[in-house]
Short mmCIF file of C-alpha atoms and ligand atoms in Angstrom, two decimals:
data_model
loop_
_atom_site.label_atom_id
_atom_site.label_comp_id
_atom_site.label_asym_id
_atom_site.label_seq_id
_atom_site.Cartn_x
_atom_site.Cartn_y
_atom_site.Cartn_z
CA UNK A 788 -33.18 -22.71 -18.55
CA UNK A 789 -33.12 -26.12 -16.55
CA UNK A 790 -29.82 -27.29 -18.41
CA UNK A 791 -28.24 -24.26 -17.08
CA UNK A 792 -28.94 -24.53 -13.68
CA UNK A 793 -28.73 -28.11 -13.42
CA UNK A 794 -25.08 -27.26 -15.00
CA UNK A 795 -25.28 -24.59 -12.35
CA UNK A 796 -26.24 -27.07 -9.64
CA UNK A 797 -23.88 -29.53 -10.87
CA UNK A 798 -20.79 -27.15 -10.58
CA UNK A 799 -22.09 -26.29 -6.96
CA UNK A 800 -22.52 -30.17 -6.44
CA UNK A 801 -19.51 -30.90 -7.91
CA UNK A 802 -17.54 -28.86 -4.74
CA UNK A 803 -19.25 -30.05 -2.28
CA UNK A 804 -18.83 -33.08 -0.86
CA UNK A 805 -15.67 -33.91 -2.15
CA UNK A 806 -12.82 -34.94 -0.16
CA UNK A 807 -9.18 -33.51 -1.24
CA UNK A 808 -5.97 -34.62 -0.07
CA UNK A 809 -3.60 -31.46 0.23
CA UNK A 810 0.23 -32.44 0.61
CA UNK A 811 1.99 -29.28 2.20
CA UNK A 812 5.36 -28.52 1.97
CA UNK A 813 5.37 -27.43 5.59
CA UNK A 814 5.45 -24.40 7.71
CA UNK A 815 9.03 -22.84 6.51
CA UNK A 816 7.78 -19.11 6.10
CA UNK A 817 4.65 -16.76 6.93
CA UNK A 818 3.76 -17.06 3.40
CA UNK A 819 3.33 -20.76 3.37
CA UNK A 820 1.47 -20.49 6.98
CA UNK A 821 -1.01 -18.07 5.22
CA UNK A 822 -1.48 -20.59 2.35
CA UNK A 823 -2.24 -23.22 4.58
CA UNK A 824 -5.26 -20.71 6.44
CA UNK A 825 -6.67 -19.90 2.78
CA UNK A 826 -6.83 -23.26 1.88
CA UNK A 827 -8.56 -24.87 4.52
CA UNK A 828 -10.96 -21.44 4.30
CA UNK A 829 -12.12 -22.02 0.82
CA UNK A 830 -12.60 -25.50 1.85
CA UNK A 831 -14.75 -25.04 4.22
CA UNK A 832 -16.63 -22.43 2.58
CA UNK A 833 -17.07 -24.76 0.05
CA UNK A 834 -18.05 -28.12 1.50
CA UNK A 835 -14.94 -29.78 0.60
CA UNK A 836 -13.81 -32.21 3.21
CA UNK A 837 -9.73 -31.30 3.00
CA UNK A 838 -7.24 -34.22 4.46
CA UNK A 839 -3.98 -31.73 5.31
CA UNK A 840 -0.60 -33.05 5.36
CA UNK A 841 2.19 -31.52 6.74
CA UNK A 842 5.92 -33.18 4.64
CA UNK A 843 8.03 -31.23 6.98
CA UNK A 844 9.86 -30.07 4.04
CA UNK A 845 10.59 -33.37 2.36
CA UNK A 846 9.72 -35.00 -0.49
CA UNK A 847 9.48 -38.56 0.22
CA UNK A 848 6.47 -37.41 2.99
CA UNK A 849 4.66 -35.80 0.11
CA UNK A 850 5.01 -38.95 -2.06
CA UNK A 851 4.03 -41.40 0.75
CA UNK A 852 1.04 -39.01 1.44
CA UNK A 853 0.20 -38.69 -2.04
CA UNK A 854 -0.16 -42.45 -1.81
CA UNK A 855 -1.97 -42.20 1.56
CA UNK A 856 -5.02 -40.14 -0.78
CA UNK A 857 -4.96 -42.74 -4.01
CA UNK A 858 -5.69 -45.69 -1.34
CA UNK A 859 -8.19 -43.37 0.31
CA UNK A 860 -9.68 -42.86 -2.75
CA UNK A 861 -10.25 -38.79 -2.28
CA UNK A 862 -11.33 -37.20 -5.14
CA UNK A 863 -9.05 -35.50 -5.92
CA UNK A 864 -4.98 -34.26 -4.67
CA UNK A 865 -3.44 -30.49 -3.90
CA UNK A 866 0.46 -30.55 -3.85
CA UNK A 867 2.40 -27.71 -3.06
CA UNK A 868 5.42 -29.47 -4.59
CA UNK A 869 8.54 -28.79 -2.35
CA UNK A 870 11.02 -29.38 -5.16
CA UNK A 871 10.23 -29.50 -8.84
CA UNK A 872 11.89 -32.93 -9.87
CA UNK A 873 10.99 -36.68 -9.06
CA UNK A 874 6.99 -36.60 -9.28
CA UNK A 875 6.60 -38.57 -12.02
CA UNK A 876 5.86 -42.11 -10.51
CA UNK A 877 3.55 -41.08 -7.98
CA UNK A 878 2.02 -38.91 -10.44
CA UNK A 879 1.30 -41.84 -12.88
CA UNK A 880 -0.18 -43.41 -10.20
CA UNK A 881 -2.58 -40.83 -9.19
CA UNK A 882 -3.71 -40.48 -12.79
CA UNK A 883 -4.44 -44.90 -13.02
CA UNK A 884 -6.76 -44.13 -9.93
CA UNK A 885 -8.07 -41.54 -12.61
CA UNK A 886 -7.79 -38.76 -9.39
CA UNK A 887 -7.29 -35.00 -10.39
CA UNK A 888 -4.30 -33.85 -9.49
CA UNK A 889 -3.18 -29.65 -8.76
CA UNK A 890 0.07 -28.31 -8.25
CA UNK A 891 -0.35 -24.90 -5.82
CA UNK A 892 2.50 -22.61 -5.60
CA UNK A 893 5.62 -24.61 -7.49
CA UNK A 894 6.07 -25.98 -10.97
CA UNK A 895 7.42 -29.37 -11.47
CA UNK A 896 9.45 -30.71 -14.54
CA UNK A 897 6.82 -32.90 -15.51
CA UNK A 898 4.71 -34.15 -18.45
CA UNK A 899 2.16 -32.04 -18.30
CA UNK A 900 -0.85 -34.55 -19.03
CA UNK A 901 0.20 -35.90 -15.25
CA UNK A 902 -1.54 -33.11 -13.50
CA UNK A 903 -4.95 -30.90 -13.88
CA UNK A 904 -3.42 -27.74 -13.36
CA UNK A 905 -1.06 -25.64 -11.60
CA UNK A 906 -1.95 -22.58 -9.71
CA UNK A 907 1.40 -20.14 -9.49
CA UNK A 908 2.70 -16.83 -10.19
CA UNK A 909 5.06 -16.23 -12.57
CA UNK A 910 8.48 -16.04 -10.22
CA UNK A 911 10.79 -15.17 -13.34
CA UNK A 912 8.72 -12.15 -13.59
CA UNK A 913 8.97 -11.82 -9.55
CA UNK A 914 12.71 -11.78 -9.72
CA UNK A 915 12.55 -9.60 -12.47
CA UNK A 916 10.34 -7.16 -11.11
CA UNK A 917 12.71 -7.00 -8.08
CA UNK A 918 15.98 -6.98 -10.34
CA UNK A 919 14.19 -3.79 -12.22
CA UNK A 920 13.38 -2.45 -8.56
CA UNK A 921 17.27 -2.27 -7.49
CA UNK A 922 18.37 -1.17 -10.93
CA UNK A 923 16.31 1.62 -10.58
CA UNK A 924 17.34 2.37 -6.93
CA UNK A 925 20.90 2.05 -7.32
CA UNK A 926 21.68 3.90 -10.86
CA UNK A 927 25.05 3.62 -12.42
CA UNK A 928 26.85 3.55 -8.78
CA UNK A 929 28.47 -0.23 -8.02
CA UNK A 930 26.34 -2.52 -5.94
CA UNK A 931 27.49 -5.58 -4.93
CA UNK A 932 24.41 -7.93 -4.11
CA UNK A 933 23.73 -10.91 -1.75
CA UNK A 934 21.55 -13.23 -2.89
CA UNK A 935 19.60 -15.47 -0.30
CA UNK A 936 18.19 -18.34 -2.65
CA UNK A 937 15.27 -20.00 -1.80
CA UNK A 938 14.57 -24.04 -1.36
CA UNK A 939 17.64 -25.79 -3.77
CA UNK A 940 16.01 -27.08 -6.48
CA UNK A 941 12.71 -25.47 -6.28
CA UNK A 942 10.82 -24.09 -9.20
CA UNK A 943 10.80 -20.19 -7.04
CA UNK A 944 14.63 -20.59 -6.13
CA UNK A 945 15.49 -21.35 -10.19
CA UNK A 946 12.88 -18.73 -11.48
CA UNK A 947 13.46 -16.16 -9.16
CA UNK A 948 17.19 -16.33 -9.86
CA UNK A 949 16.79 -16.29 -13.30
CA UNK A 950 14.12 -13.19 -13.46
CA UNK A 951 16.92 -11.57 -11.12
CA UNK A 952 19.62 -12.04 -13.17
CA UNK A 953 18.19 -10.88 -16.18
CA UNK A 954 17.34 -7.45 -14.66
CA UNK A 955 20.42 -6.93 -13.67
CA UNK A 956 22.37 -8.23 -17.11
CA UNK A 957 22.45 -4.96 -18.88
CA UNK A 958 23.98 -3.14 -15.65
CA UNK A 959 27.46 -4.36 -15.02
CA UNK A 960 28.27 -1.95 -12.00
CA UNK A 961 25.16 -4.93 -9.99
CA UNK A 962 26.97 -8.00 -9.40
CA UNK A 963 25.59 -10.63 -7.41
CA UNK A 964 28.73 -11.33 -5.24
CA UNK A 965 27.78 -14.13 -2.88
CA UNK A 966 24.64 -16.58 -3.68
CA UNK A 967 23.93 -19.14 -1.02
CA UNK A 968 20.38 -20.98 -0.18
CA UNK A 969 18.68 -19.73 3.34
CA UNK A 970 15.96 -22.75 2.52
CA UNK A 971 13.36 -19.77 2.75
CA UNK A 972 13.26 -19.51 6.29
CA UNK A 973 14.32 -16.47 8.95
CA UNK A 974 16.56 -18.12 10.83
CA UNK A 975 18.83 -20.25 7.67
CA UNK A 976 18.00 -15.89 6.06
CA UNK A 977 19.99 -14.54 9.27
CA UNK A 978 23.21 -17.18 9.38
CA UNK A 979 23.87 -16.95 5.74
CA UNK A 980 23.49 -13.31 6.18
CA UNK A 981 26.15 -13.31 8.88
CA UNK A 982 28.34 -15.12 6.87
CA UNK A 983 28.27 -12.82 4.11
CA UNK A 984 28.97 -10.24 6.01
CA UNK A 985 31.57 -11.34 7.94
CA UNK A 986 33.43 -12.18 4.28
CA UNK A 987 32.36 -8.80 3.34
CA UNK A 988 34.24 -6.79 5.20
CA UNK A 989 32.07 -6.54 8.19
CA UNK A 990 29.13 -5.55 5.61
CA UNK A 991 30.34 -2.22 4.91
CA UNK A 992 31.11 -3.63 0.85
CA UNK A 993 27.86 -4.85 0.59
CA UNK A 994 25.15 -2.77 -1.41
CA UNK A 995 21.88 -4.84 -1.56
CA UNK A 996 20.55 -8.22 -0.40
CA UNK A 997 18.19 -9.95 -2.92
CA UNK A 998 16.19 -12.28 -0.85
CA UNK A 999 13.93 -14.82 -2.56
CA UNK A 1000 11.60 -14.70 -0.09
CA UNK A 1001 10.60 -11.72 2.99
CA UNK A 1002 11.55 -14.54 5.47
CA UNK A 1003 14.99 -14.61 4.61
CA UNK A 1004 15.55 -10.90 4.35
CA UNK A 1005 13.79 -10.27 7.90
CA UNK A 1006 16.77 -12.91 9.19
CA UNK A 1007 19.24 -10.76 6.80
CA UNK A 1008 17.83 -7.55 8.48
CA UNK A 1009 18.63 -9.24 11.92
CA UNK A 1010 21.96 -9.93 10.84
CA UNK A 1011 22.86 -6.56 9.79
CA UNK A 1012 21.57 -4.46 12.30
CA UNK A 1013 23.16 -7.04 14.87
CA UNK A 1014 26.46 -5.81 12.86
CA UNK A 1015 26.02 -2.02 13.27
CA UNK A 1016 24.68 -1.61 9.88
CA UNK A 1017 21.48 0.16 8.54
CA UNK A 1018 19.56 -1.96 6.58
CA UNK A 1019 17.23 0.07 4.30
CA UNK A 1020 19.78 2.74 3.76
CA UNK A 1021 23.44 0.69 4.30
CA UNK A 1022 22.29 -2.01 2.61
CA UNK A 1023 19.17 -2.01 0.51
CA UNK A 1024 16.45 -4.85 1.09
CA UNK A 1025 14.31 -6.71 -1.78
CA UNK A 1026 12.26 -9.66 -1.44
CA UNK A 1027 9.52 -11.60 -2.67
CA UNK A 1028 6.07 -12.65 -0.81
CA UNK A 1029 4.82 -9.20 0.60
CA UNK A 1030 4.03 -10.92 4.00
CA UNK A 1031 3.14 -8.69 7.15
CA UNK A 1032 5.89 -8.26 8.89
CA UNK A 1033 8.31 -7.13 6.12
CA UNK A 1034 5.95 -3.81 6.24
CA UNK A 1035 6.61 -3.50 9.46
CA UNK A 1036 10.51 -3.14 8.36
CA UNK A 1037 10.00 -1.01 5.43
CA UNK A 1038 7.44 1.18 8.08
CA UNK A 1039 10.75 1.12 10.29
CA UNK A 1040 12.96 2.18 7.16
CA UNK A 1041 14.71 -1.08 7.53
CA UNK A 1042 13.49 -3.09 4.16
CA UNK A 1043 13.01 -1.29 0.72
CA UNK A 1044 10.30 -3.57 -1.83
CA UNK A 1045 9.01 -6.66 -1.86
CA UNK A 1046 6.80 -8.41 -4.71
CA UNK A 1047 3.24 -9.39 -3.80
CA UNK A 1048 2.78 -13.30 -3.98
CA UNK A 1049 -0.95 -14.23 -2.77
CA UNK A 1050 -1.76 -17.01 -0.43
CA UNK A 1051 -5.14 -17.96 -2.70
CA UNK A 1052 -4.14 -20.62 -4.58
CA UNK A 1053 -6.46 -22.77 -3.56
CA UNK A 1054 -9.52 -20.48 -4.71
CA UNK A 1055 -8.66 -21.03 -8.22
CA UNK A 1056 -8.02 -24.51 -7.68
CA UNK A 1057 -10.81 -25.08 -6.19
CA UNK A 1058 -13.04 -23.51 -8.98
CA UNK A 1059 -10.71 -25.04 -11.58
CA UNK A 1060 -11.74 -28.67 -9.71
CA UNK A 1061 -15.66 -27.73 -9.38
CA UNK A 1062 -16.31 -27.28 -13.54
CA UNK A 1063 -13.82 -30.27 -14.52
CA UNK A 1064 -16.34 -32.60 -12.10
CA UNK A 1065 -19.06 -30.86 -12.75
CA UNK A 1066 -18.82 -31.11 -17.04
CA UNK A 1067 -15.38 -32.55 -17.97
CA UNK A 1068 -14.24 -28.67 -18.51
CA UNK A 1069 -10.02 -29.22 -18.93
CA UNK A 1070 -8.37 -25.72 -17.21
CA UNK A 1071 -5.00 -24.06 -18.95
CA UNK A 1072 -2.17 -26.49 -17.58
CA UNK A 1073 -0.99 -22.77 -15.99
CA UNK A 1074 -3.49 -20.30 -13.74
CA UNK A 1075 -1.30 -17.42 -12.91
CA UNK A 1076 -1.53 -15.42 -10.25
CA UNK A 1077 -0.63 -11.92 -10.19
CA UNK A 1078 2.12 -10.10 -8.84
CA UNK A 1079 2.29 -6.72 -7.34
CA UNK A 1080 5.93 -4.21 -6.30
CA UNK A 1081 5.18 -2.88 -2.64
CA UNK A 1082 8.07 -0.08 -1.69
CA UNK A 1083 8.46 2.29 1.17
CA UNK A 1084 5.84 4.94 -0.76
CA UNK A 1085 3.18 2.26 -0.91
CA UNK A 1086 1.62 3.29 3.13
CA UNK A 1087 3.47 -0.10 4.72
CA UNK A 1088 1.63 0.44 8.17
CA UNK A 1089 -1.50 0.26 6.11
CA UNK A 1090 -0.68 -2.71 4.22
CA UNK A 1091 0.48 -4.55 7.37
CA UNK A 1092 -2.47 -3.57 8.93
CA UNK A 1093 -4.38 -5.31 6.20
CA UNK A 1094 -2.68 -8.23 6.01
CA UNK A 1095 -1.71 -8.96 9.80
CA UNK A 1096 -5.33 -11.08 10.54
CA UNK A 1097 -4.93 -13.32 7.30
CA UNK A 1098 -3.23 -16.19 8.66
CA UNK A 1099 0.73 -15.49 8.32
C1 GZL B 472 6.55 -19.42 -3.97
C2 GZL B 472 6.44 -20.30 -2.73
C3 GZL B 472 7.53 -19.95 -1.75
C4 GZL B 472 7.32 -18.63 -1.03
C5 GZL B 472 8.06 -18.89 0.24
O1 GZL B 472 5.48 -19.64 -4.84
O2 GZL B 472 6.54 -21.66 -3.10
O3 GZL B 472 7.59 -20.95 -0.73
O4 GZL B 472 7.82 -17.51 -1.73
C6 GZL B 472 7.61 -20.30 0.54
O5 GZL B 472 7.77 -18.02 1.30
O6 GZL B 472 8.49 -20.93 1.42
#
């Protein structure tokens, strides 16, 4: 009928057109690299005119740019939020301009009525998927485990903890031994990897390392091959983001699982954006993606080989 496709039309209007501001975290793993490529992809593909900005990992950049797209008047903001507190001011603001606001990637603490939506995965379940991985893996022997914590304070580095540590309650022969933040990056991954196992008796009393992200644990890998250890088969490797090059290590026996964390957040966003302009449509506060276990059995050559030309 003609209402349809003018509603049709009007969603398709709706995207394009528009300019978004997106405030980025910054470039601090593969994974975020990739998100950056997908989102300036379904922009284009889209018609959406995207204004990028990179915070270099801090939060007052996000808030000034956040301000830099309310006196632009875009139509509407993307905000990977780097940590999950002190959004609420700039956030008020946005909404008085009456400009749409998504979260990609990270939850804040919030009220919820200051933002459209928020596109993540559940990272509890990511931490507890991994948890469930090493339980399996290690059985009733004692494993002492390193855990490299993402950004302090950030909605992945609390969750992913916390879905970790509930794998692991009902098995008291896994303790998590050392816990220190690597900021999600390879090279903060590798020192606080040497660290641990110079306290650690050169490495040899260390099990597992539990790595909140694959950037980390390919720094931790560095670490403990650069000490004469095996990782893979010394001392097991599980992470979080399923990037390229951490099949590459499990290919080379040198990294065990990783959870799958897609770069698309934006697609979802973007859709979530198109019906709200298009006919008021509210989405769920939460759009989940999924989450996937990758091991050693899962073909890793393959997978890199799928993954290598998508923008990590
Ligand atoms: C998680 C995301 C994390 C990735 C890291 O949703 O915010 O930030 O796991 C990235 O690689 O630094």
């Amino acid at each position: 009928s003609s209402a349809a496709c003018l509603m049709l039309s009007g969603a398709a209007f709706a995207a394009d057109g528009m300019t978004v501001g997106f405030s980025q975290i910054g470039s601090e793993s593969g994974w975020r690299a990739a998100e950056t490529t997908v989102t300036q992809n379904q922009a284009k593909e889209r018609g959406i005119d995207l204004k990028f900005a990179d915070a270099q990992q801090k939060q007052e950049n996000q808030i000034k740019a956040v301000r830099g797209f309310i006196a632009q008047g875009v139509d509407a903001i993307l905000i990977a939020p780097v940590v999950a507190t002190g959004w609420d001011d700039v956030l008020a603001e946005a909404k008085d301009a009456e400009i749409p606001v998504i979260l990609l990637d990270r939850q804040i603490d919030a009220p919820d009525d200051l933002y459209l939506t928020a596109v993540t995965s559940d990272q509890v379940h990511e931490g507890k998927v991994a948890g469930d991985w090493l339980v399996k893996d290690v059985g009733d022997k004692p494993c002492k485990v390193m855990e490299l914590q993402g950004t302090t304070g950030s909605s992945p580095a609390i969750n992913r903890k916390k879905g970790f540590e509930e794998a692991i309650a009902g098995h008291s022969n896994i303790t998590i031994a050392r816990s220190q933040t690597g900021d999600f990056t390879r090279t903060k991954g590798k020192e606080v990897m040497e660290s641990f196992i110079k306290a650690e008796n050169g490495g040899k009393d260390i099990c597992a390392v539990y790595a909140h992200n694959d950037d980390m644990a390919v720094g931790a890998i560095q670490a403990i091959k650069e000490a004469g250890l095996k990782p893979g088969t010394d001392i097991k490797i599980v992470s979080i983001d399923a990037v390229p090059d951490i099949f590459l290590a499990m290919a080379a026996g040198e990294a065990n699982a990783t959870v799958e964390l897609t770069p698309n957040m934006a697609g979802p966003a973007f859709d979530a954006l198109a019906k709200f302009k298009a006919d008021g449509t509210l989405p769920p506060k939460w759009i989940q993606t999924e989450s996937k276990l990758y091991t050693q059995a899962d073909d890793p050559k393959a997978v890199y080989e799928s993954k290598k030309d998508l923008g990590y």
